Tab-separated table of C-alpha atoms and ligand atoms in Angstrom:
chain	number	residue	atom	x	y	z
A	251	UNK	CA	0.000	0.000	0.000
A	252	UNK	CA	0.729	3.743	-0.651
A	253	UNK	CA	1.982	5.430	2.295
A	254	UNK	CA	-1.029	7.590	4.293
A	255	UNK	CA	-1.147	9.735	7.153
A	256	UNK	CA	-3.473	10.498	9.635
A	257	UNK	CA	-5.261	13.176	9.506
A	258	UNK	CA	-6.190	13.339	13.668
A	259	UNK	CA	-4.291	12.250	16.789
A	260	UNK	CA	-5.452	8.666	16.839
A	261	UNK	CA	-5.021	5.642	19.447
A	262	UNK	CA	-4.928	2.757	17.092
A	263	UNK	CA	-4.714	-0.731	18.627
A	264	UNK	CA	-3.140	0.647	21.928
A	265	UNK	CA	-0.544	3.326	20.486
A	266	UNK	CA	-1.076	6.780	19.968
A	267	UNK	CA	-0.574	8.240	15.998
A	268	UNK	CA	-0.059	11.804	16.357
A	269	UNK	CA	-1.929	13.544	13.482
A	270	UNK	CA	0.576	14.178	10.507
A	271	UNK	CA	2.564	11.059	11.043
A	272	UNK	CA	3.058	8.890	7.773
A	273	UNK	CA	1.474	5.687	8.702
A	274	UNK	CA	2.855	2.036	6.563
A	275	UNK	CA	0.571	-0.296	6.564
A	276	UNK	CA	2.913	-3.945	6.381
A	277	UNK	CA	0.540	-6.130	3.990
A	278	UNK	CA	3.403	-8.235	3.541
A	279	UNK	CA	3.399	-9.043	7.418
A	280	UNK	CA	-0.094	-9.392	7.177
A	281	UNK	CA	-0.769	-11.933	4.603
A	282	UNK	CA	2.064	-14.291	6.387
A	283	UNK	CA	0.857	-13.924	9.942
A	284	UNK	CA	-0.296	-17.214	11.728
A	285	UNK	CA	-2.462	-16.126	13.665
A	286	UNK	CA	-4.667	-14.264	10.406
A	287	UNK	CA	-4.095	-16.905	7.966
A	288	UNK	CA	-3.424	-20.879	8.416
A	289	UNK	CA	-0.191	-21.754	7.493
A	290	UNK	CA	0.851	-18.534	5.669
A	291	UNK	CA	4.428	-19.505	4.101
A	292	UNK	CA	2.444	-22.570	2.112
A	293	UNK	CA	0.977	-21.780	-1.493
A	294	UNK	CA	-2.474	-23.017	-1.564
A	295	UNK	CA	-4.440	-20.410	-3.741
A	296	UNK	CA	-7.202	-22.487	-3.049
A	297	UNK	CA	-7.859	-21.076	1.024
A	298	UNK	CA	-9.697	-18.350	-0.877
A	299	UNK	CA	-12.277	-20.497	-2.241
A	300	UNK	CA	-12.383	-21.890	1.490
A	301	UNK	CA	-13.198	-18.514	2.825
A	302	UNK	CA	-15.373	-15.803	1.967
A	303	UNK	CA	-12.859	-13.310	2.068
A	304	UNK	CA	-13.297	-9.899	0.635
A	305	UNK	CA	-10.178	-8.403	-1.645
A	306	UNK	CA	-10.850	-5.041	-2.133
A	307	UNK	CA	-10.559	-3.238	1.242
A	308	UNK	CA	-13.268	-4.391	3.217
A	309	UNK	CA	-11.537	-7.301	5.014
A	310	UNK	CA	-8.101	-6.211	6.516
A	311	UNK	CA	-6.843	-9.816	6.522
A	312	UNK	CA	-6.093	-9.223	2.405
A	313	UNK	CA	-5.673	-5.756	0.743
A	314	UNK	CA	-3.814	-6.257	-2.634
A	315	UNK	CA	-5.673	-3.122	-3.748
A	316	UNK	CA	-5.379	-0.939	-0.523
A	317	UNK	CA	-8.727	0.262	1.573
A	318	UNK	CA	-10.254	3.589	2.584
A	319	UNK	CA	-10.171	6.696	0.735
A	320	UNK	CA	-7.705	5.872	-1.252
A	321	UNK	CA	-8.072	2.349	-2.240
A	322	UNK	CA	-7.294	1.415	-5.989
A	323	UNK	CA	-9.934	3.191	-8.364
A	324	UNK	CA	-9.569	0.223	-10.412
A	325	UNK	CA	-9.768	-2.770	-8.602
A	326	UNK	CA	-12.171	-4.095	-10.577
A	327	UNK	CA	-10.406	-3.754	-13.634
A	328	UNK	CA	-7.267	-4.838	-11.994
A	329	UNK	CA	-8.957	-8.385	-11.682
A	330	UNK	CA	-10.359	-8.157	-14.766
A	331	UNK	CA	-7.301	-7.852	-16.596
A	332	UNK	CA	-5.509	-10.510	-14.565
A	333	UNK	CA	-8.677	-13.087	-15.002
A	334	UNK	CA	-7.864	-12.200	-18.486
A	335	UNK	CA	-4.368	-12.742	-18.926
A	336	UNK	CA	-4.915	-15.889	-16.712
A	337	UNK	CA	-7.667	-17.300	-19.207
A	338	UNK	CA	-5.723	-16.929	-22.308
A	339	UNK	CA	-2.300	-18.264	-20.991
A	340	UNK	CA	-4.490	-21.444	-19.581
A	341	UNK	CA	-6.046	-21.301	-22.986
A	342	UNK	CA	-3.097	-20.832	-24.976
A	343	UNK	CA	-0.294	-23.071	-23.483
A	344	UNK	CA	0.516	-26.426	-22.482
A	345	UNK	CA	1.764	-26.122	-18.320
A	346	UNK	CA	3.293	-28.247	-16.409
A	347	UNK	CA	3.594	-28.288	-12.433
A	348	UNK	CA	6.574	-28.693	-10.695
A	349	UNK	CA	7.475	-30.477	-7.911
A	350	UNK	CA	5.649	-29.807	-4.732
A	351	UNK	CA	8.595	-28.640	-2.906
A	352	UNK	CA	8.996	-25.938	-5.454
A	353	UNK	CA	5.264	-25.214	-4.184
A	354	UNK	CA	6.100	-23.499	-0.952
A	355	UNK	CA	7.149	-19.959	-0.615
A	356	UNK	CA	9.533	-19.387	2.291
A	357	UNK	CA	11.179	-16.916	4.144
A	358	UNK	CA	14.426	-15.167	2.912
A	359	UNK	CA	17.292	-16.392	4.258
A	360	UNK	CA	15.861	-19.968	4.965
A	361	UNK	CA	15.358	-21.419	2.030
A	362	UNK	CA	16.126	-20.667	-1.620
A	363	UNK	CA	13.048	-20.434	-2.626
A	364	UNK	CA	12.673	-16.941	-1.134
A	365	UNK	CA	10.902	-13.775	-2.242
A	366	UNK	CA	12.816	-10.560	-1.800
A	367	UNK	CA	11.252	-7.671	0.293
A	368	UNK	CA	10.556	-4.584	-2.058
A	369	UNK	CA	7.853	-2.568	-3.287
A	370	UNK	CA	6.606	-5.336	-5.352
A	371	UNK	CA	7.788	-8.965	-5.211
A	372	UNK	CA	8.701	-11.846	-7.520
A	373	UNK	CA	9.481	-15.465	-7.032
A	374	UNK	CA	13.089	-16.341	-7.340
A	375	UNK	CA	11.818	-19.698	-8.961
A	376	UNK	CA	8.731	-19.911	-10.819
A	377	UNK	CA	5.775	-22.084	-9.533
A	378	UNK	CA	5.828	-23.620	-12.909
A	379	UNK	CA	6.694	-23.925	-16.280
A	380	UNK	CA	4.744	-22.932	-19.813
A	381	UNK	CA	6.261	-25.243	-22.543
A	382	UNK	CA	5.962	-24.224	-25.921
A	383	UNK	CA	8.090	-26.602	-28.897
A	384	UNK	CA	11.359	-26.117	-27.421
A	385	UNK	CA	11.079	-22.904	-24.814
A	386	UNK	CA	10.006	-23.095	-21.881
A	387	UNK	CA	9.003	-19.916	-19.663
A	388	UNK	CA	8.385	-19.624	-15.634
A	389	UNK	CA	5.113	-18.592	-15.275
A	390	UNK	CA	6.349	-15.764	-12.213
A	391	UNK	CA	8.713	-14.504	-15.226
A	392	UNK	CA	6.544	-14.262	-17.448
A	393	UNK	CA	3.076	-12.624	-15.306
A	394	UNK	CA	5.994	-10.016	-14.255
A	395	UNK	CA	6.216	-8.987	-17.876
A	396	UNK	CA	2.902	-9.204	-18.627
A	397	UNK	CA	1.550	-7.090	-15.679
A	398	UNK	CA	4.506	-4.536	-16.295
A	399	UNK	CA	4.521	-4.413	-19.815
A	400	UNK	CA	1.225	-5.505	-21.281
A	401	UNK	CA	3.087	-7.273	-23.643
A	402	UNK	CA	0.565	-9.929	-24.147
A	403	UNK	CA	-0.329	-9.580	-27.616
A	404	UNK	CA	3.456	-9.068	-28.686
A	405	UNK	CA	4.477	-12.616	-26.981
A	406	UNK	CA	1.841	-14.186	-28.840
A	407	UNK	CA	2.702	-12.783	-31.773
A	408	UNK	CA	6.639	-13.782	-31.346
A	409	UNK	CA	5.104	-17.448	-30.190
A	410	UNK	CA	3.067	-18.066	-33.710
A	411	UNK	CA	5.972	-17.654	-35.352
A	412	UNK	CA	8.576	-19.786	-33.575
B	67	LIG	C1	-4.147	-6.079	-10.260
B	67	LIG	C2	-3.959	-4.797	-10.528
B	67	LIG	C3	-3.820	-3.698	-9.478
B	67	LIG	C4	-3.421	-3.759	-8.187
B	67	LIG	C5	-2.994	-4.980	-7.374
B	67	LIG	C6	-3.475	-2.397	-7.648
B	67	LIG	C7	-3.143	-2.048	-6.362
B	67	LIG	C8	-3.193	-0.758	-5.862
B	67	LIG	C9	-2.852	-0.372	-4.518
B	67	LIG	C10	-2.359	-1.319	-3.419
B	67	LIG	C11	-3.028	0.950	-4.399
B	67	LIG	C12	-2.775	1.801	-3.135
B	67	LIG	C13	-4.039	1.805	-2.268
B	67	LIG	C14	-3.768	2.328	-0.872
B	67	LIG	O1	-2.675	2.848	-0.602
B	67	LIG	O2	-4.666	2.226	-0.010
B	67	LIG	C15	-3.488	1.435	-5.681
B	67	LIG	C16	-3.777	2.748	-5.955
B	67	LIG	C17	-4.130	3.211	-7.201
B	67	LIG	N1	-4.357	2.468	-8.340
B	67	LIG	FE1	-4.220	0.452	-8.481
B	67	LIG	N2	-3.900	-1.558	-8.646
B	67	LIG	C18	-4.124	-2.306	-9.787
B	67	LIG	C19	-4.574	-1.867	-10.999
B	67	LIG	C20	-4.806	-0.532	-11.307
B	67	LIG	C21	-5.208	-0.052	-12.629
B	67	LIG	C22	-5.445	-0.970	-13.835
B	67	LIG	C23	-5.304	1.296	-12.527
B	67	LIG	C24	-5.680	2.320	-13.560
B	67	LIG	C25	-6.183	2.022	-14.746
B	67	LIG	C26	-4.986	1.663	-11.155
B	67	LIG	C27	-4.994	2.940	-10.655
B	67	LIG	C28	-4.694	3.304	-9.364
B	67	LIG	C29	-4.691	4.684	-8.870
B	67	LIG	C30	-5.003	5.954	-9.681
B	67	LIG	C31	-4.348	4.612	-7.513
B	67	LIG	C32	-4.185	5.807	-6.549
B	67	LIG	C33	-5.490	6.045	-5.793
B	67	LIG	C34	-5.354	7.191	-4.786
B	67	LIG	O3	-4.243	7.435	-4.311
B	67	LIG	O4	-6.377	7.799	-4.455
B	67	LIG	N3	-4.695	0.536	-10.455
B	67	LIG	N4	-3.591	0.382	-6.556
């Protein structure tokens, strides 16, 4: 999330946030906290299905798009987009999953696995593989480029003619 700051001296959860003071909110810490999520560290995309959990700023235990005044404009098109880019590479490509172990996101330092800590995060392995003839493309790789490039159309269009 963006950095804020409060507007009005504010006791929040026991401490005091003097008005003016730039408040970070740690998702990160959030979304891998035991006692908010069930084992956080494994991947298991399917503990949303599980739970009714809202995703765009009503339920504090997720916030990929922020919350409050200034939550993402375009959350819905943000999930659009990615339901969209999901669908076609699903559509488009033969995958293959990897081995479980390569299923489990850990902490830095730990394991090699790890995600580094930043403004925005990528896998240091991918969670698995697109083949296409002779290439074949981590899916974390390639989302990155997608999301930061929209370059979707253009990898198709160097894939029809491999
Ligand atoms: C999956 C895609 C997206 C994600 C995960 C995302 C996430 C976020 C997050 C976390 C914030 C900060 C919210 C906060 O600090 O409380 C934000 C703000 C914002 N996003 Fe997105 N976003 C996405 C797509 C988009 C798209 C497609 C657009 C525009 C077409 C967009 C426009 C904005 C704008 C203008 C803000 C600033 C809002 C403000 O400060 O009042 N976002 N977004």
């Amino acid at each position: 999330m963006l950095p804020h700051r409060a507007n009005t001296d504010v006791k929040l959860a026991g401490y005091d946030v003097p008005k003016g003071s730039n408040v970070l909110v740690n998702v990160w810490a959030i979304a891998r906290n035991p006692a908010v999520w069930k084992d956080p560290l494994e991947f298991r995309p399917e503990r949303f299905a599980d739970e009714d959990v809202d995703m765009k700023g009503h339920d504090f235990r997720l916030l990929p798009f922020g919350a409050g005044r200034r939550v993402c404009p375009s959350a819905q098109l943000g999930i659009n987009i990615v339901q969209s880019i999901l669908g076609h590479l699903l559509h488009q490509f033969r995958w293959e999953r990897r081995s479980r172990v390569d299923l489990f996101i850990a902490y830095p330092s730990i394991n090699p696995l790890c995600e580094e800590i930043g403004v925005w995060q990528e896998r240091n392995r991918c969670l698995a593989r697109i083949i296409f003839g002779k290439i074949e493309i981590g899916v974390s790789k390639i989302l990155w480029q997608l999301v930061e490039a929209s370059v979707f159309s253009n990898l198709c269009a160097i894939f029809s003619k491999i």
